[in-house]
Every structure is written in C-alpha cells, then in structure tokens.
XYZ file of C-alpha atoms in Angstrom:
591
model
C -11.127 27.802 -10.620
C -8.606 25.009 -11.221
C -6.349 24.198 -8.276
C -2.661 25.161 -8.214
C -1.799 21.565 -9.046
C -3.995 21.661 -12.144
C -2.275 24.843 -13.292
C 1.163 23.283 -12.793
C 0.094 20.207 -14.750
C -1.264 22.363 -17.559
C 2.190 23.930 -17.925
C 4.060 20.608 -18.006
C 3.153 17.031 -17.159
C 3.589 13.460 -18.324
C 6.629 12.135 -20.143
C 8.112 15.638 -20.587
C 8.956 15.615 -16.871
C 11.790 13.118 -17.421
C 13.984 15.675 -19.220
C 13.490 18.154 -16.371
C 14.484 15.558 -13.770
C 17.646 14.885 -15.767
C 18.335 18.627 -16.003
C 18.036 19.230 -12.278
C 20.009 16.078 -11.511
C 22.836 17.401 -13.690
C 22.855 20.898 -12.203
C 22.141 19.832 -8.604
C 19.364 20.104 -6.034
C 20.270 23.688 -5.212
C 19.366 24.861 -8.740
C 15.654 24.201 -8.255
C 14.220 27.716 -7.711
C 12.779 28.062 -4.224
C 9.496 29.503 -5.490
C 9.083 26.631 -7.971
C 9.789 23.686 -5.672
C 6.155 22.869 -4.895
C 5.356 22.730 -8.603
C 8.374 20.586 -9.493
C 7.847 18.218 -6.578
C 4.247 17.705 -7.677
C 5.375 16.933 -11.235
C 8.207 14.640 -10.114
C 5.588 12.339 -8.580
C 4.596 11.231 -12.088
C 7.989 9.517 -12.237
C 7.609 7.952 -8.787
C 9.548 10.606 -6.837
C 8.146 12.018 -3.602
C 10.119 14.680 -1.786
C 10.582 13.672 1.857
C 9.401 15.819 4.729
C 10.677 18.983 6.424
C 14.227 18.584 7.709
C 15.028 16.072 4.967
C 15.326 18.559 2.115
C 17.079 17.221 -1.005
C 16.082 13.617 -0.187
C 13.366 11.707 -2.039
C 11.360 8.520 -1.832
C 11.345 6.546 -5.087
C 8.495 4.114 -5.775
C 8.740 1.308 -8.331
C 5.469 -0.402 -9.266
C 5.555 -3.775 -11.057
C 2.041 -4.713 -12.243
C 0.315 -6.986 -9.718
C 3.583 -7.111 -7.773
C 5.335 -9.525 -10.143
C 9.129 -9.173 -10.178
C 10.626 -11.333 -12.885
C 13.889 -13.244 -12.263
C 16.696 -10.787 -11.585
C 14.501 -7.750 -10.910
C 14.297 -8.164 -7.132
C 18.085 -8.449 -7.002
C 18.487 -5.152 -8.853
C 16.125 -3.433 -6.422
C 18.186 -4.785 -3.521
C 21.389 -3.545 -5.155
C 19.882 -0.095 -5.682
C 18.766 -0.001 -2.042
C 22.267 -0.889 -0.876
C 23.958 1.645 -3.147
C 21.601 4.622 -3.110
C 18.995 4.227 -0.355
C 21.177 5.106 2.618
C 20.724 8.236 4.668
C 22.710 10.386 7.091
C 21.431 8.408 10.068
C 20.487 4.819 10.925
C 17.055 3.558 11.825
C 17.425 1.871 15.254
C 15.465 -1.211 14.150
C 16.350 -1.545 10.478
C 19.782 0.054 10.151
C 20.634 1.897 6.945
C 19.763 0.716 3.445
C 16.496 -1.166 2.977
C 13.431 -1.392 0.779
C 9.774 -1.216 1.733
C 7.027 -3.405 0.282
C 3.807 -1.367 0.081
C 0.119 -2.199 0.335
C -0.092 -1.650 -3.438
C 2.497 -4.281 -4.350
C 5.229 -1.742 -5.020
C 8.724 -1.117 -3.662
C 9.770 2.149 -2.036
C 13.358 3.331 -1.603
C 14.175 6.237 0.725
C 17.017 8.743 1.113
C 17.353 9.045 -2.669
C 19.383 12.022 -3.941
C 18.041 13.746 -7.037
C 21.500 13.673 -8.597
C 21.444 9.853 -8.561
C 18.013 9.446 -10.146
C 19.070 9.222 -13.832
C 21.494 6.389 -13.031
C 18.801 4.617 -11.004
C 16.308 4.997 -13.853
C 18.837 3.542 -16.291
C 19.440 0.554 -14.015
C 15.691 -0.040 -13.752
C 15.262 0.248 -17.527
C 17.924 -2.409 -18.110
C 15.821 -5.040 -16.313
C 12.386 -3.918 -17.464
C 11.352 -2.006 -14.355
C 10.096 1.541 -14.129
C 8.939 4.199 -11.683
C 6.682 5.793 -14.302
C 3.315 6.792 -12.820
C 4.064 5.091 -9.523
C 2.743 8.339 -8.020
C 0.954 11.395 -9.391
C -2.454 12.019 -10.927
C -2.588 9.069 -13.282
C -2.777 5.293 -13.401
C -0.983 4.009 -10.301
C 0.434 0.500 -9.992
C -2.212 -2.036 -10.972
C -2.797 -4.454 -8.115
C -4.067 -7.999 -8.191
C -3.625 -11.508 -6.929
C 0.126 -11.914 -6.355
C 0.048 -15.512 -7.567
C -2.173 -14.950 -10.595
C -1.324 -17.345 -13.400
C -0.073 -19.919 -10.883
C -3.003 -20.146 -8.478
C -5.135 -23.298 -8.262
C -8.181 -21.242 -7.279
C -8.476 -18.773 -10.132
C -11.286 -18.614 -12.672
C -9.544 -16.267 -15.106
C -5.871 -15.307 -15.475
C -5.779 -11.843 -13.965
C -2.017 -11.747 -14.513
C -2.580 -11.188 -18.232
C -5.106 -8.400 -17.770
C -2.935 -6.600 -15.212
C -0.056 -6.543 -17.704
C -2.320 -5.527 -20.592
C -3.610 -2.580 -18.559
C -0.073 -1.651 -17.547
C 1.189 -1.769 -21.120
C -1.796 0.189 -22.459
C -2.090 3.029 -19.964
C 1.407 3.687 -18.642
C 2.854 6.678 -20.528
C -0.403 6.959 -22.476
C -0.827 10.697 -23.011
C -4.618 10.413 -23.230
C -4.698 9.052 -19.665
C -1.623 10.668 -18.105
C -3.295 13.701 -16.517
C -6.312 12.679 -14.439
C -7.990 14.746 -11.708
C -6.316 12.627 -9.011
C -4.665 9.238 -8.523
C -6.294 6.285 -10.288
C -6.133 2.936 -8.510
C -7.072 -0.213 -10.404
C -7.454 -3.788 -9.175
C -7.734 -7.059 -11.109
C -8.861 -10.259 -9.392
C -9.305 -13.634 -11.047
C -9.598 -15.958 -8.036
C -12.094 -17.023 -5.361
C -10.277 -15.218 -2.577
C -10.580 -11.638 -3.762
C -6.935 -10.817 -3.127
C -6.981 -7.906 -5.554
C -9.045 -6.094 -2.888
C -11.320 -4.595 -5.536
C -13.644 -3.276 -2.836
C -11.260 -0.420 -2.041
C -10.117 0.590 -5.532
C -11.277 3.263 -7.958
C -11.809 0.607 -10.638
C -12.145 -3.107 -9.962
C -12.304 -6.082 -12.319
C -13.597 -9.148 -10.473
C -14.171 -12.729 -11.706
C -17.611 -13.472 -13.122
C -19.288 -15.617 -15.746
C -22.166 -14.974 -18.076
C -24.144 -16.687 -20.814
C -23.453 -14.860 -24.079
C -24.739 -16.179 -27.387
C -25.455 -19.579 -25.878
C -21.953 -19.966 -24.453
C -20.702 -19.557 -20.890
C -17.991 -16.892 -20.852
C -15.679 -16.242 -17.919
C -14.565 -12.657 -17.545
C -15.028 -9.748 -15.163
C -17.730 -7.763 -13.445
C -16.817 -4.099 -13.102
C -17.124 -1.953 -9.999
C -16.175 1.681 -9.520
C -15.531 4.168 -6.735
C -13.874 2.373 -3.827
C -11.232 3.895 -1.572
C -10.175 4.492 2.026
C -8.542 7.921 2.043
C -9.220 10.536 4.701
C -12.492 10.125 6.551
C -14.483 9.227 3.436
C -14.127 5.452 2.857
C -16.238 3.842 0.175
C -16.695 0.334 -1.129
C -16.585 0.127 -4.924
C -20.065 0.026 -6.435
C -21.451 -2.304 -9.066
C -22.149 -0.473 -12.348
C -23.833 -3.534 -13.922
C -21.155 -4.209 -16.546
C -19.601 -7.520 -17.552
C -16.445 -7.483 -19.691
C -14.797 -10.406 -21.420
C -10.987 -10.556 -21.081
C -10.807 -9.166 -24.625
C -13.073 -6.227 -23.765
C -11.640 -5.337 -20.379
C -8.889 -2.968 -21.561
C -11.327 -0.912 -23.627
C -13.799 -0.756 -20.745
C -11.009 0.375 -18.427
C -10.001 3.061 -20.882
C -13.566 4.280 -21.156
C -13.966 4.616 -17.388
C -10.576 6.302 -17.071
C -11.546 8.807 -19.767
C -14.893 9.407 -18.056
C -13.038 10.283 -14.854
C -10.576 12.431 -16.805
C -13.374 14.454 -18.366
C -15.886 14.650 -15.517
C -13.803 14.423 -12.325
C -13.419 17.463 -10.067
C -10.337 19.538 -10.931
C -11.128 22.460 -8.631
C -11.081 20.737 -5.233
C -8.440 18.038 -4.857
C -10.137 16.669 -1.760
C -13.222 15.916 -3.869
C -11.306 14.805 -6.968
C -11.563 11.025 -6.533
C -14.062 9.084 -8.608
C -15.860 7.877 -5.471
C -17.303 11.374 -5.131
C -18.417 11.392 -8.764
C -20.193 8.067 -8.161
C -21.788 9.614 -5.063
C -23.050 12.504 -7.185
C -24.168 10.573 -10.250
C -25.011 7.150 -8.910
C -23.828 3.876 -10.539
C -26.633 3.965 -13.119
C -25.527 7.297 -14.591
C -21.901 6.165 -14.612
C -22.928 3.206 -16.757
C -25.105 5.345 -19.028
C -22.391 7.935 -19.676
C -19.802 5.186 -20.181
C -22.031 3.552 -22.809
C -23.118 6.739 -24.586
C -19.841 8.649 -24.642
C -16.965 6.197 -24.354
C -17.865 2.686 -25.603
C -19.030 2.098 -29.194
C -20.442 -1.407 -28.703
C -23.250 -2.657 -26.497
C -22.085 -3.281 -22.935
C -23.151 -6.551 -21.320
C -24.935 -6.455 -17.982
C -23.144 -7.927 -14.969
C -22.667 -11.688 -14.748
C -22.538 -14.166 -11.883
C -20.029 -13.059 -9.223
C -17.445 -15.832 -8.670
C -15.978 -14.421 -5.458
C -18.029 -16.797 -3.319
C -15.044 -17.594 -1.109
C -13.726 -14.035 -0.871
C -11.548 -14.201 2.213
C -8.539 -11.934 1.646
C -8.208 -9.738 4.730
C -11.627 -10.969 5.729
C -11.112 -10.754 9.483
C -12.414 -14.264 10.144
C -11.176 -16.615 12.839
C -10.075 -19.293 10.409
C -8.199 -19.270 7.158
C -4.900 -17.654 6.148
C -5.638 -16.341 2.696
C -2.724 -13.921 2.538
C -0.378 -16.205 0.533
C 1.994 -16.640 3.484
C 3.088 -20.234 3.860
C 3.728 -23.132 1.483
C 1.110 -23.591 -1.253
C 0.908 -25.797 -4.320
C 0.728 -24.081 -7.701
C -1.429 -25.310 -10.550
C 1.660 -26.800 -12.274
C 2.661 -28.996 -9.309
C 5.437 -26.689 -8.103
C 4.992 -24.590 -4.976
C 5.056 -20.969 -3.954
C 6.321 -19.953 -0.525
C 4.964 -16.775 1.023
C 7.276 -15.056 3.508
C 6.096 -12.690 6.217
C 7.906 -9.338 6.053
C 7.083 -7.522 9.271
C 5.737 -4.045 8.317
C 7.069 -4.651 4.799
C 10.661 -3.568 5.409
C 13.622 -5.669 4.166
C 17.272 -4.787 4.728
C 19.294 -4.518 1.517
C 21.658 -7.337 2.529
C 18.701 -9.505 3.539
C 17.047 -8.776 0.191
C 20.169 -9.872 -1.674
C 20.187 -13.145 0.274
C 16.486 -13.649 -0.452
C 17.235 -13.105 -4.140
C 19.868 -15.852 -3.887
C 17.325 -18.145 -2.221
C 14.761 -17.436 -4.959
C 17.346 -18.292 -7.622
C 18.634 -21.422 -5.910
C 15.331 -23.005 -4.898
C 12.803 -21.516 -7.349
C 12.711 -19.702 -10.667
C 14.129 -16.477 -9.252
C 10.765 -14.764 -9.528
C 9.612 -12.762 -6.480
C 6.093 -11.448 -6.056
C 4.837 -8.718 -3.724
C 1.523 -8.832 -1.852
C -0.857 -6.145 -0.642
C -0.097 -7.294 2.891
C 3.513 -6.091 2.549
C 4.877 -9.626 2.180
C 6.846 -11.417 -0.562
C 6.276 -14.698 -2.356
C 8.935 -16.971 -3.899
C 7.433 -18.934 -6.784
C 8.083 -22.066 -8.848
C 9.726 -24.109 -6.090
C 9.889 -27.845 -6.912
C 8.639 -30.131 -4.142
C 12.151 -31.534 -3.763
C 13.516 -28.069 -2.896
C 11.036 -27.167 -0.182
C 12.940 -28.658 2.732
C 16.198 -26.961 1.772
C 14.463 -23.644 1.205
C 12.717 -23.766 4.574
C 16.010 -24.493 6.322
C 17.597 -21.272 5.037
C 18.630 -18.956 7.890
C 16.794 -15.961 6.389
C 13.483 -17.770 6.856
C 13.844 -17.403 10.604
C 13.416 -13.638 10.129
C 11.106 -13.784 7.110
C 8.988 -16.710 8.179
C 6.477 -18.730 6.132
C 4.764 -19.565 9.437
C 4.720 -16.396 11.547
C 2.769 -15.696 14.705
C -0.665 -14.172 13.916
C 0.289 -10.915 15.641
C 3.160 -10.521 13.193
C 1.427 -12.062 10.216
C -1.337 -9.496 10.514
C 0.814 -6.407 11.189
C 0.836 -3.620 8.615
C 2.260 -0.123 9.005
C 2.630 2.879 6.730
C 5.748 5.053 6.391
C 4.895 7.320 9.326
C 6.742 10.420 10.518
C 10.059 8.862 9.546
C 9.607 10.284 6.034
C 5.997 11.372 5.459
C 4.882 14.982 5.861
C 1.251 13.934 6.390
C 1.824 11.434 9.183
C 1.192 12.446 12.776
C 3.000 9.593 14.572
C 5.904 7.169 14.180
C 4.709 3.854 12.751
C 7.179 1.264 11.409
C 9.348 0.769 14.488
C 6.338 1.116 16.775
C 4.354 -1.609 15.018
C 7.356 -3.933 15.245
C 7.540 -3.266 18.987
C 3.776 -3.722 19.390
C 3.827 -7.088 17.630
C 6.791 -8.406 19.621
C 5.242 -7.397 22.929
C 1.928 -9.005 22.001
C 3.651 -12.243 20.933
C 5.501 -12.404 24.262
C 2.652 -11.358 26.535
C -0.756 -12.181 25.036
C -2.345 -15.535 24.249
C -4.749 -15.445 21.329
C -8.147 -16.955 22.140
C -8.811 -20.445 20.851
C -9.507 -20.629 17.150
C -8.181 -17.166 16.319
C -5.464 -17.831 13.755
C -5.827 -14.694 11.661
C -5.680 -11.312 13.404
C -5.004 -8.066 11.549
C -3.603 -4.958 13.243
C -2.999 -2.041 10.871
C -1.255 1.147 11.979
C -1.685 4.259 9.840
C 0.067 7.469 10.797
C -2.829 9.694 9.699
C -6.222 9.633 7.997
C -4.709 9.088 4.521
C -5.044 5.352 5.254
C -1.928 4.060 3.469
C -1.877 1.122 5.905
C -5.536 0.375 5.104
C -6.621 0.519 8.755
C -10.359 0.536 8.045
C -10.232 -3.116 6.915
C -8.399 -4.528 9.942
C -9.616 -6.355 13.044
C -7.891 -3.683 15.122
C -7.405 -0.356 13.375
C -4.893 2.192 14.659
C -4.741 5.801 13.447
C -2.252 8.464 14.470
C -3.320 11.330 16.711
C -1.917 13.507 19.513
C -2.957 13.841 23.163
C -1.571 14.932 26.523
C -0.420 12.625 29.295
C 0.779 13.815 32.689
C 0.619 17.309 31.292
C 2.943 16.530 28.382
C 2.076 16.243 24.677
C 2.479 12.642 23.488
C 1.724 10.583 20.413
C -1.598 8.757 20.514
C -3.740 6.419 18.454
C -7.426 6.152 17.707
C -8.604 2.533 17.935
C -11.156 1.084 15.544
C -12.696 -2.387 15.471
C -14.437 -4.757 13.122
C -13.070 -3.950 9.691
C -12.500 -6.512 6.994
C -13.279 -7.506 3.449
C -14.842 -10.760 2.269
C -18.440 -11.703 1.677
C -19.817 -8.940 3.916
C -17.232 -6.183 3.866
C -17.212 -3.764 6.749
C -15.249 -0.645 7.587
C -13.956 -0.405 11.128
C -15.785 1.744 13.661
C -13.507 4.209 15.449
C -14.670 3.492 18.989
C -11.895 4.897 21.184
C -9.916 8.065 20.499
C -6.498 9.424 21.402
C -5.071 6.574 23.465
C -1.449 7.336 24.474
C 0.758 5.013 22.444
C 2.295 3.273 25.462
C -1.200 2.182 26.570
C -2.225 0.685 23.211
C -0.682 -2.812 23.630
C -2.421 -3.084 27.013
C -5.669 -2.006 25.366
C -5.331 -4.762 22.746
C -4.503 -7.345 25.428
C -7.554 -6.351 27.492
C -9.767 -6.314 24.401
C -8.787 -9.884 23.558
C -9.278 -10.986 27.169
C -12.774 -9.470 27.175
C -13.509 -11.105 23.831
C -12.473 -14.503 25.187
C -14.580 -14.051 28.319
C -17.744 -12.901 26.538
C -17.702 -14.661 23.158
C -20.099 -17.423 22.228
C -18.598 -20.834 21.521
C -16.725 -20.783 18.204
C -17.535 -17.125 17.553
C -14.962 -15.234 15.511
C -13.623 -11.892 16.604
C -15.313 -10.152 13.713
C -18.676 -11.758 14.465
C -18.290 -10.741 18.101
C -17.563 -7.121 17.154
C -20.424 -6.836 14.663
C -22.942 -7.852 17.357
C -22.057 -4.810 19.482
C -22.534 -1.069 19.097
C -19.707 1.423 19.403
C -20.420 2.213 23.046
C -20.286 -1.467 24.017
C -17.076 -1.937 22.027
C -15.428 1.060 23.669
C -16.046 -0.535 27.059
C -14.086 -3.620 25.953
C -11.020 -1.507 25.196
C -9.285 -0.722 28.455
C -6.095 1.274 27.775
C -3.434 0.362 30.292
C 0.239 0.871 30.965
C 2.087 -2.431 30.892
C 5.674 -3.648 30.631
C 5.624 -2.291 27.073
C 7.849 0.763 26.709
C 7.671 3.205 23.818
C 10.764 5.301 23.055
C 8.857 7.487 20.572
C 6.282 9.047 22.896
C 7.544 12.530 22.030
C 6.124 14.465 19.076
C 8.214 12.877 16.332
C 6.608 15.143 13.730
C 8.462 18.103 15.264
C 11.876 16.486 14.837
C 13.703 16.231 11.517
C 13.940 12.448 12.012
C 12.068 10.477 14.715
C 15.166 8.587 15.883
C 17.725 11.391 15.621
C 18.140 11.850 19.374
C 19.151 8.197 19.707
C 22.042 8.774 17.344
C 23.205 12.124 18.674
C 22.427 13.922 15.403
C 19.867 16.431 16.657
C 20.375 18.959 13.884
C 19.366 18.010 10.365
C 22.260 17.690 7.904
C 19.862 18.408 5.024
C 20.005 19.583 2.347
C 23.030 17.605 1.289
C 24.811 16.369 -1.809
C 25.100 12.647 -2.569
C 28.487 12.540 -0.809
C 26.845 13.885 2.360
C 28.393 17.339 2.198
C 25.945 20.068 3.219
C 24.400 22.503 0.765
C 24.345 25.987 2.233
C 21.746 28.624 1.426
C 24.426 30.540 -0.462
C 25.222 27.686 -2.872
C-alpha cells in the first residue's frame, strides 16, 4: 500500500502547491485545518518550507537553493535583507542573536522563524533577483551541488558550472520529475579535488575522459546510489556510463525517471535509490536505463580524472575546502571565508555583501562545508579586502578546529534532532583552540556534529564524527554524543566507525583532547590522523578516546528536545508564545 505521503502527493503536488500557500497566507495560519496539517506541511516542502518543531507552531524554515551554491551579484544582499526583515523570532539565540541565515552542507541558505503570512512577499522578492525556493525540499530534485568555484577554478577538466545550471533549468518545476519516491540529490564535479562530493549523492557526474571516434572527449562518468542518511550510508556506485557534456542532461533525466518508476513508494525508509541499487546491482541499473530510458547507445565509463580527490579527505596536509586566497583561471582571485557552523548574522551578511561589491564582482558562492567564497577579486584589491573588520570573524585563515567544524540545525528548530548542535559546536571549537595543540603536521581536522542519525552535518565523512544521543550522568538525564573516527572522502573513501557511544556532552572536548594526545604519542613519524585510525580496529580506537570533564562547561546539558526552544530558560521565556501572527500576537485555539 502507498504511504500516507504518497496519497497526499497523489491528491496535490508540484507547482499547484503555490496557490495553496498563497491562500493560507492570505487567510492566516489558523485556517489550516488541524487534521490536514501533516498533509499540507509535507506538500509545502516542495516550495522549500519546513514547519519547525513542537512549541514553534506557525513558524517555518525556508530553504533557498542556488545551483552549485552560486549567488550572482545582488542575490546574497537580498537574502541578507530577507533575513533581517523576516527571519527574526520571539527569542534571541545566545550566540547569534536574532536574524541570521544558515549556509547548509548542500550549498543552500536557510532562514528560520518565517511566518506563513509573509511567504508570498518573500517569494516575490526572490523572484525579482532570480532566486527560488522551488524544490529546495520535498520528494524531487533538490539543490544541485558541485564545485563552488566551477568555471573559475584552475584545476578543472570540464566546466561543471554549466551542467549544474542546465540540470537546474531542465528539472526544476518539470512535472515529469516533480514527484519522486523520495528526495533526489545530484552532484556535478569537474575538477581534480572532487568537491562536488559525488560519493554521497544519489546521482553523481564526475570528470572523466574517453576516446570516442578517434577523438579524446572530456565529460563525466556516472555513479548512482550514494547517501549518508540514518544508519545506512552508501558510497555511490559506478554504473559504467560515460556521458559527454551534451549527453549529461538526458542521462540524468533517464536515471531520475528510472527512480520515479521503480523506487519504493510503500516504505519511505527504503525509498532512496541506494536501496534500489542494493536490490538490482549497478549492472541492472545500467541495463534498465539503456533499454527503457535512453534511445541511443550509452558509452562505457572513461578514465576517472579525480586523481587528486582531496575534498574532505581527512588527510594531514592540504586545505582543499576553498577557504583562503586562491588564484582563478583568469588571473583574479577568490577568497574563501570560514563561517563557523555556517551561521551569519543578517547585519554581518549585509556588510559581507558590501565587501563583495567593493573588492570583487559582488558574486558570493556557498560551499558544502558551510562557508562562503567571494570571487573575482583583482590582485590589487586583496590587501584591502583582507583588512576588512568582518574578516576577523569570517576568516580566510581560520584555526583548523574552526575550519573543520560543521553542525546541523539541531534541537533549536528540528523535530528529528536529539541534541543542541550549533551553539555547542561553536563552544567546542573555541575550547579546543584555547586548550589543545594539534600534533605536528595536522593542518586539516574535521569535526562534524549531527543532532541525530539523519546525518545533515555529514558526520560519517569527518575525522571525528559526533552524533546526538541521550544518557544519564549522576542520576540525571543529559545530552550525549556518539563518537566516530576515521571518516573521509578522497582516493580511498571511508565511513567513520562509531567506536564510543553516549558520551555526556561536557566530556566530549576532553575526549577529543585525549584522543589527539594519544595519537601524537603513538603515531609513526609523519603519519596522518586518518592513516593512524585506519590501522586500528574499533576496540583499539575506543581505548584512545578517554572522555573527561575539563574546564569546558556546557549550558545545554538538559534535554533540549523537551523544551520549546533550547535557550528559552536563559531569556526568561519558559512558555512558548507559539502559534503567533507576524506581529507576535498569540493565536488562541478559539481563533
């Protein structure tokens, strides 16, 4: 039997949802029938709207997904203006204040505390500058990710920027591909460094070359079925297909249609294409693609050009995350800025937009490591740009503990999360910077904190992986983290092993400090952290992690999932003011 979600989508889905959003925005939140809310909230996702968690009724997260994270001149400024005007809630975050935007691990922007009544105006403002929230969520083509400096990178073999936009233009609002069994995540990489992270996407186009008709053609090898969600991570698998840049869109459409027609619509847990690849095998995927969806002869895979794949590779050397000052292929420079846990205050974002305009072309690009890149900076402007006060907070040369920090939304807004994440990861990184010396040669160290097993922070591909749990300490329930080690992408990708479970959160920084001390004491000369980890089994690794109370203090030890907002008690607003109208006035059950 089809799931409830499939039944709701059969009744109404796709572009028709926009008129219903406008209708409810006009009549008000309180006019959504109580027994229809689950169905409407599921449909709203197609237009990038996620309803926030219990206690925050009437508030939404809005996600805007520019293909491959490219924000053209003026677009980043509009997002900052929208954050300042509409993304403010009834209470301040103790670290970030009120009014900010989040850069995600899929090169998108998320705004929180959005009122449904304001959504049509926000959509109009986005439309005016060529941005959209269409299919930023929901069971369809999500934001297409790729190298954030594609088209400007000195190390690319093929311009993935063009393909990312072609895919976006072809499949967004395409009724034939608007209702898939589950989310559909696509990656396009054209460079050596693999920064599209194709390994962990449903569909990956990766640089390759092949002899065709006596000529060497540069295009893409195709892999299918990657993903991290829940406890079922998979690396994308080679289906032995090479596509020229001209063929890639049609190949993508064929694989999308294959998933549409053959994916599981009865069990949403099993509805990702990775499970179909498990069941069929890559060979059958290719056969069905050829026989049912492509009317010309597919080429077999070509030579893989990702020989220097190093993005999030977990190695001791190299900083292939686009942070820092790097020369473009046209002689100008791009400057990658570290955005700790991806969150930028609205006022800060407006100042960064000014800096992008003054010193570069005004273009801003988003990375899968939750950072931003300012492009097209002439050499003569670099010194002035680097002297800007905002670059002290958003640094092009951050400490490795901050450079490698990623965190998901957490219990602040997410109904799935088990623990608080954003503020905690900021506190972790600051304590580590102040108290722990990295061993010699370790310049690149990734710590990813995910609030649950949904893996939005991509913890399985980090040096140190943190995953939200609960435990008891001194007889009291407290937030805790599982600790995993050894993840990373690159030439020999590896998912982290979860070697220690349910460590109370205030003992995690001490555990990381002791782990690094044990690594330094036992490593071979010049050995990277990842090499060190891969030599040891889980039992040996667990012995290297020694959870310990330190000078680190965690104000969010309590079960933040049980509160309406994790930081409410710090502001004296214990009772949720939700649901509320845009002016903050409460909506009673009788309204």
